[in-house]
Structures are given as structure tokens and as C-alpha cells.
Amino acid sequence: MTYHLIRGAIVRIGEESGFGHVQGGVGIHDGAICPTCDRNLLLVWRIDLSDPRTQVTGTNVTQPFGHLATVPLYYCWICESELAYRIVDDNSIDVLRSHGGAPREDFPYPDYPDQYVEQPVRLYRKEELPEFVRKHILEDLDDPIPENEQQALGDFFGRPVRSTFGDLWWHQFGGEPWLVQGDEEITCPNSTCKRHTDGNTMKILAAICNDPTGGLPMIEPVANPNGESTSYNHWVQIVFHICDSCFTINAANRCD
């Protein structure tokens, strides 16, 4: 059984794509409320399914997301729960559970934002990446990265990239991303779905890392209390799985 739903794409933050991919901003879906803390869920990404990179070619099924025009990826870091919600349509979701977490004062940090800054994102399949990026993520594990290539990689990823093993990480939609805690078998939590009991597990959909400088200050703000730049823990991820039958999404944080 294939673990992923669609081919993978690296997600580059801040670049217009010609499609309606969005990071952050206000969630537009009715029902996007955390049942544990009663706050609005954080919209991390909204992916525009008119982008052919979200579709399957070479089979009879070209649109694996059925009737949907977008896929919204929500989470609540205030509660840090394992969240599950069904995408009802392009205007509403139904939150099925928020398990294992609880709201805590000043968690993950004081004055946590109600939303992340809205900005575009672009999907790159691996063969579409610039050659110098493709070389390092697919072929060359030089460590440290040669100085004459560090600047180009840093410009592409939007952060300093000096070491393959410490700095060369990315956000991914589709495919089988690198997961800090490895693959998981998750059963669809929607009790009315045939996948809930038929033994077929959910498909991996996305892995998004803590990335304050990229507009995703998930567990720490972009600067320390003194206003100075700092290093960030990108080994923290939100991992999203999806049921390919009822379009329920499971969102959970994972860390090393």
C-alpha cells in the first residue's frame, strides 16, 4: 500500500506561484475552533488544488481530493493536542477530536499570535528545483557545504545553509517527507468512514517545520527577549495525514 497520497513537493515560503497557495492569515472555515481552548485554530497552509502538482497523472484518478478546491492545514499550538478534523467543503470543517493536550499559560511562549502573517507559498516538485538545490537534497551530502554554494542555497531557502546535516531541511506537501519520528500508521478517526475499520491507514500529506524566520514561529518567536537573532529548533514538526475516503485530516506535532 502506498504511504503517500500524491507526489511530493518542496514548499518555498514567500514566493508567488500563480496559484492561490497561502501560508497564515485568517482561517475562513466555519467550525475551525479548537474544542479544548475555544480559540480559533491556526491556519498554517491553504493549498490551492488547481495547481497540477496536487493532482495525480497517468491514472484514471486525476483529482485525489475529490470535490475540494483547497486543502486547509490547521493546528492549535496553545493546546499542543493531536487534532483531527474532516474537511466538509471549501467553507467548513468538522473538528472530530483534540486529544492529549491542554491549554497552558504562556505556552508555547507569551503573546502567542492569533494567526501567522499571511504570505504566498510555491510548490516545487524535485525535478523543478534549481540544479544547485536538487544536487544537495537528492545527491550530494557534502558537509559542510562548499562556501561558493552556501549563499545560493541560503537565498533559496531563506536562511543560512552551511551544513547538509544541520541546515538543509525543508517543508513538504505530498510525497514521503523526512519525519523526525518516522512513519506512522494512523487509522481514520471518523467513525462514519469505511476507512475507520477496514484496515487501510491514513496517507501522509505534509510535514511543516518550526521556522520563525519563514513566518512559522510555532514554538518560539523570531527573536529572543533581548531582540537578538538566535538559532531555532527546526526539528519540531507538524505532521499531517489525510484519509483518502472522507478527507479527514490528522494533525500532530512531533519532535526529536
Short mmCIF file of C-alpha atoms in Angstrom, two decimals:
data_model
loop_
_atom_site.label_atom_id
_atom_site.label_comp_id
_atom_site.label_asym_id
_atom_site.label_seq_id
_atom_site.Cartn_x
_atom_site.Cartn_y
_atom_site.Cartn_z
CA MET A 1 0.00 0.00 0.00
CA THR A 2 1.32 3.42 -0.93
CA TYR A 3 2.00 5.54 2.15
CA HIS A 4 1.55 8.90 0.43
CA LEU A 5 -1.42 10.34 -1.46
CA ILE A 6 0.32 12.42 -4.14
CA ARG A 7 3.85 13.09 -5.36
CA GLY A 8 5.90 15.28 -3.10
CA ALA A 9 6.64 18.97 -3.50
CA ILE A 10 9.01 21.15 -1.54
CA VAL A 11 7.27 24.28 -0.28
CA ARG A 12 9.09 27.58 -0.61
CA ILE A 13 7.70 30.35 1.58
CA GLY A 14 7.17 33.89 0.29
CA GLU A 15 7.19 33.16 -3.44
CA GLU A 16 4.19 33.80 -5.69
CA SER A 17 3.19 30.74 -7.66
CA GLY A 18 0.35 31.78 -9.95
CA PHE A 19 -1.95 29.71 -7.74
CA GLY A 20 -3.74 30.56 -4.50
CA HIS A 21 -1.42 28.81 -2.05
CA VAL A 22 -1.33 30.72 1.25
CA GLN A 23 0.57 30.43 4.50
CA GLY A 24 -1.02 32.00 7.57
CA GLY A 25 -3.71 34.63 7.64
CA VAL A 26 -7.25 34.23 8.94
CA GLY A 27 -8.86 30.82 8.68
CA ILE A 28 -12.00 31.02 6.58
CA HIS A 29 -13.65 27.72 7.51
CA ASP A 30 -16.71 27.54 9.72
CA GLY A 31 -16.01 25.18 12.59
CA ALA A 32 -12.28 25.94 12.78
CA ILE A 33 -12.34 26.22 16.58
CA CYS A 34 -10.20 24.24 18.98
CA PRO A 35 -12.58 22.27 21.25
CA THR A 36 -10.01 22.27 24.05
CA CYS A 37 -9.26 26.00 24.40
CA ASP A 38 -12.08 27.55 22.29
CA ARG A 39 -9.60 29.61 20.28
CA ASN A 40 -9.59 29.84 16.52
CA LEU A 41 -7.41 27.14 15.02
CA LEU A 42 -4.21 28.41 13.43
CA LEU A 43 -4.24 28.23 9.66
CA VAL A 44 -0.78 27.03 8.68
CA TRP A 45 -1.31 26.49 4.94
CA ARG A 46 -4.18 26.56 2.49
CA ILE A 47 -3.21 24.69 -0.67
CA ASP A 48 -4.90 25.52 -3.99
CA LEU A 49 -5.86 22.27 -5.71
CA SER A 50 -5.97 23.85 -9.16
CA ASP A 51 -2.17 23.51 -9.09
CA PRO A 52 -1.39 20.39 -11.17
CA ARG A 53 1.28 19.47 -8.61
CA THR A 54 -1.57 18.42 -6.29
CA GLN A 55 -3.06 16.05 -8.87
CA VAL A 56 -2.26 12.53 -9.99
CA THR A 57 -1.39 11.92 -13.62
CA GLY A 58 -1.13 8.65 -15.51
CA THR A 59 -4.14 7.05 -13.79
CA ASN A 60 -7.92 7.33 -14.02
CA VAL A 61 -7.92 9.48 -10.89
CA THR A 62 -6.56 12.96 -11.57
CA GLN A 63 -8.04 14.73 -8.54
CA PRO A 64 -7.37 12.77 -5.34
CA PHE A 65 -9.10 15.44 -3.25
CA GLY A 66 -12.48 14.93 -4.87
CA HIS A 67 -14.79 17.94 -4.87
CA LEU A 68 -12.49 20.20 -2.87
CA ALA A 69 -10.88 23.32 -4.33
CA THR A 70 -8.45 23.78 -1.43
CA VAL A 71 -6.89 21.78 1.40
CA PRO A 72 -6.60 23.73 4.67
CA LEU A 73 -3.99 22.66 7.22
CA TYR A 74 -4.94 23.75 10.73
CA TYR A 75 -3.43 23.19 14.16
CA CYS A 76 -3.57 24.56 17.73
CA TRP A 77 -0.20 25.08 19.40
CA ILE A 78 -1.79 26.52 22.54
CA CYS A 79 -3.12 23.05 23.38
CA GLU A 80 -0.49 21.01 21.52
CA SER A 81 -3.09 18.29 21.01
CA GLU A 82 -3.44 15.65 18.36
CA LEU A 83 -6.11 17.29 16.23
CA ALA A 84 -8.47 15.63 13.76
CA TYR A 85 -10.96 17.37 11.51
CA ARG A 86 -12.97 16.46 8.44
CA ILE A 87 -13.00 18.86 5.51
CA VAL A 88 -16.73 19.19 4.85
CA ASP A 89 -16.39 21.59 1.93
CA ASP A 90 -14.39 24.67 0.98
CA ASN A 91 -16.13 26.75 3.64
CA SER A 92 -16.36 24.46 6.64
CA ILE A 93 -14.61 21.76 8.66
CA ASP A 94 -15.87 19.45 11.39
CA VAL A 95 -13.43 19.02 14.28
CA LEU A 96 -13.62 15.40 15.43
CA ARG A 97 -11.15 15.38 18.30
CA SER A 98 -8.45 17.29 20.13
CA HIS A 99 -6.68 14.61 22.09
CA GLY A 100 -3.86 14.59 24.61
CA GLY A 101 -3.33 18.30 25.18
CA ALA A 102 -4.49 21.13 27.41
CA PRO A 103 -4.20 24.92 27.26
CA ARG A 104 -1.30 26.22 29.32
CA GLU A 105 -0.44 29.76 30.30
CA ASP A 106 2.24 31.33 28.12
CA PHE A 107 2.68 28.17 26.02
CA PRO A 108 4.46 27.80 23.66
CA TYR A 109 5.58 31.36 24.54
CA PRO A 110 3.99 34.60 25.83
CA ASP A 111 1.74 36.61 23.49
CA TYR A 112 1.38 33.75 21.06
CA PRO A 113 -0.03 35.06 17.75
CA ASP A 114 -3.68 34.53 16.84
CA GLN A 115 -2.55 33.95 13.27
CA TYR A 116 0.66 33.73 11.29
CA VAL A 117 1.48 36.50 8.84
CA GLU A 118 -0.23 35.79 5.52
CA GLN A 119 2.10 35.24 2.60
CA PRO A 120 2.20 33.15 -0.57
CA VAL A 121 3.97 29.84 -0.95
CA ARG A 122 5.06 27.91 -4.02
CA LEU A 123 5.25 24.17 -4.61
CA TYR A 124 8.32 22.71 -6.32
CA ARG A 125 8.47 19.13 -7.45
CA LYS A 126 12.03 17.92 -7.16
CA GLU A 127 12.67 17.97 -10.89
CA GLU A 128 11.59 21.64 -10.96
CA LEU A 129 14.09 22.78 -8.36
CA PRO A 130 17.17 24.76 -9.35
CA GLU A 131 20.02 22.37 -10.10
CA PHE A 132 22.11 23.51 -7.13
CA VAL A 133 19.23 22.74 -4.75
CA ARG A 134 18.37 19.41 -6.36
CA LYS A 135 22.01 18.38 -6.22
CA HIS A 136 22.25 18.76 -2.47
CA ILE A 137 18.90 17.34 -1.41
CA LEU A 138 18.99 14.35 -3.73
CA GLU A 139 22.62 13.52 -4.44
CA ASP A 140 25.42 15.33 -2.67
CA LEU A 141 25.74 15.05 1.10
CA ASP A 142 28.77 17.31 1.40
CA ASP A 143 29.18 18.51 4.94
CA PRO A 144 29.98 21.30 5.31
CA ILE A 145 28.57 22.62 2.05
CA PRO A 146 31.21 24.34 -0.11
CA GLU A 147 31.27 28.08 0.58
CA ASN A 148 30.58 29.01 -3.03
CA GLU A 149 27.23 27.15 -2.85
CA GLN A 150 26.12 28.22 0.62
CA GLN A 151 24.87 31.65 -0.49
CA ALA A 152 22.75 30.27 -3.33
CA LEU A 153 21.17 27.67 -1.08
CA GLY A 154 20.60 30.28 1.63
CA ASP A 155 18.89 32.61 -0.84
CA PHE A 156 16.57 29.81 -1.98
CA PHE A 157 15.61 28.56 1.47
CA GLY A 158 15.58 31.98 3.14
CA ARG A 159 18.03 31.15 5.92
CA PRO A 160 21.74 30.41 6.27
CA VAL A 161 22.64 26.99 4.88
CA ARG A 162 26.15 25.92 5.84
CA SER A 163 25.76 22.25 6.69
CA THR A 164 23.83 19.46 4.98
CA PHE A 165 23.01 17.77 8.26
CA GLY A 166 22.16 20.85 10.30
CA ASP A 167 20.74 23.44 7.91
CA LEU A 168 19.41 21.64 4.84
CA TRP A 169 15.80 20.91 5.76
CA TRP A 170 12.51 21.93 4.14
CA HIS A 171 8.74 21.92 4.35
CA GLN A 172 6.94 19.41 2.15
CA PHE A 173 3.45 18.80 0.79
CA GLY A 174 2.78 15.31 -0.57
CA GLY A 175 5.23 12.50 -1.12
CA GLU A 176 7.07 10.95 1.81
CA PRO A 177 8.82 13.78 3.67
CA TRP A 178 11.57 13.29 6.19
CA LEU A 179 9.79 12.75 9.51
CA VAL A 180 11.57 13.41 12.77
CA GLN A 181 9.84 10.42 14.41
CA GLY A 182 9.49 8.25 11.32
CA ASP A 183 6.46 6.79 9.57
CA GLU A 184 3.24 6.21 11.49
CA GLU A 185 0.15 4.12 10.87
CA ILE A 186 -2.90 6.19 11.80
CA THR A 187 -6.47 4.94 11.45
CA CYS A 188 -9.09 7.40 10.22
CA PRO A 189 -10.73 8.86 13.37
CA ASN A 190 -14.04 9.47 11.57
CA SER A 191 -16.26 6.70 12.92
CA THR A 192 -18.68 7.04 9.97
CA CYS A 193 -15.94 6.43 7.39
CA LYS A 194 -15.30 3.00 5.85
CA ARG A 195 -11.57 3.53 6.43
CA HIS A 196 -12.20 3.66 10.18
CA THR A 197 -12.50 -0.12 10.31
CA ASP A 198 -11.26 -1.57 7.01
CA GLY A 199 -7.58 -1.65 7.98
CA ASN A 200 -6.38 0.96 5.49
CA THR A 201 -4.43 3.65 7.28
CA MET A 202 -4.32 7.37 6.51
CA LYS A 203 -1.93 8.80 3.90
CA ILE A 204 0.92 11.14 4.73
CA LEU A 205 0.09 14.62 3.41
CA ALA A 206 2.56 17.22 4.74
CA ALA A 207 5.36 17.91 7.19
CA ILE A 208 5.88 21.52 8.29
CA CYS A 209 8.82 22.55 10.47
CA ASN A 210 9.16 25.23 13.11
CA ASP A 211 10.50 28.14 11.05
CA PRO A 212 10.25 31.54 12.78
CA THR A 213 12.21 33.41 10.10
CA GLY A 214 9.95 31.88 7.44
CA GLY A 215 6.81 33.15 9.18
CA LEU A 216 6.10 29.99 11.18
CA PRO A 217 7.06 30.84 14.80
CA MET A 218 5.40 27.65 16.01
CA ILE A 219 7.27 27.08 19.28
CA GLU A 220 9.45 30.19 19.58
CA PRO A 221 9.28 33.79 18.38
CA VAL A 222 11.56 35.18 15.73
CA ALA A 223 13.91 36.77 18.27
CA ASN A 224 14.92 36.16 21.85
CA PRO A 225 13.68 38.51 24.62
CA ASN A 226 16.61 40.86 24.01
CA GLY A 227 15.65 41.27 20.38
CA GLU A 228 18.74 39.48 19.12
CA SER A 229 18.67 36.83 16.43
CA THR A 230 19.08 33.26 17.58
CA SER A 231 19.07 29.70 16.31
CA TYR A 232 15.76 27.87 16.09
CA ASN A 233 14.60 24.34 16.69
CA HIS A 234 13.53 23.17 13.25
CA TRP A 235 13.41 19.56 14.47
CA VAL A 236 9.87 20.31 15.63
CA GLN A 237 7.24 19.45 13.00
CA ILE A 238 3.51 19.37 12.48
CA VAL A 239 2.78 16.16 10.58
CA PHE A 240 -0.47 15.92 8.63
CA HIS A 241 -2.13 12.70 7.48
CA ILE A 242 -5.30 12.50 5.38
CA CYS A 243 -7.99 9.89 4.81
CA ASP A 244 -8.39 9.38 1.07
CA SER A 245 -12.05 8.44 1.51
CA CYS A 246 -13.65 11.08 3.76
CA PHE A 247 -10.92 13.78 3.71
CA THR A 248 -10.39 13.77 7.44
CA ILE A 249 -7.02 15.22 8.44
CA ASN A 250 -4.98 14.24 11.48
CA ALA A 251 -2.50 16.89 12.65
CA ALA A 252 0.07 16.15 15.35
CA ASN A 253 3.33 17.72 16.47
CA ARG A 254 6.47 15.62 16.52
CA CYS A 255 9.98 16.48 17.72
CA ASP A 256 13.40 14.94 18.13
#
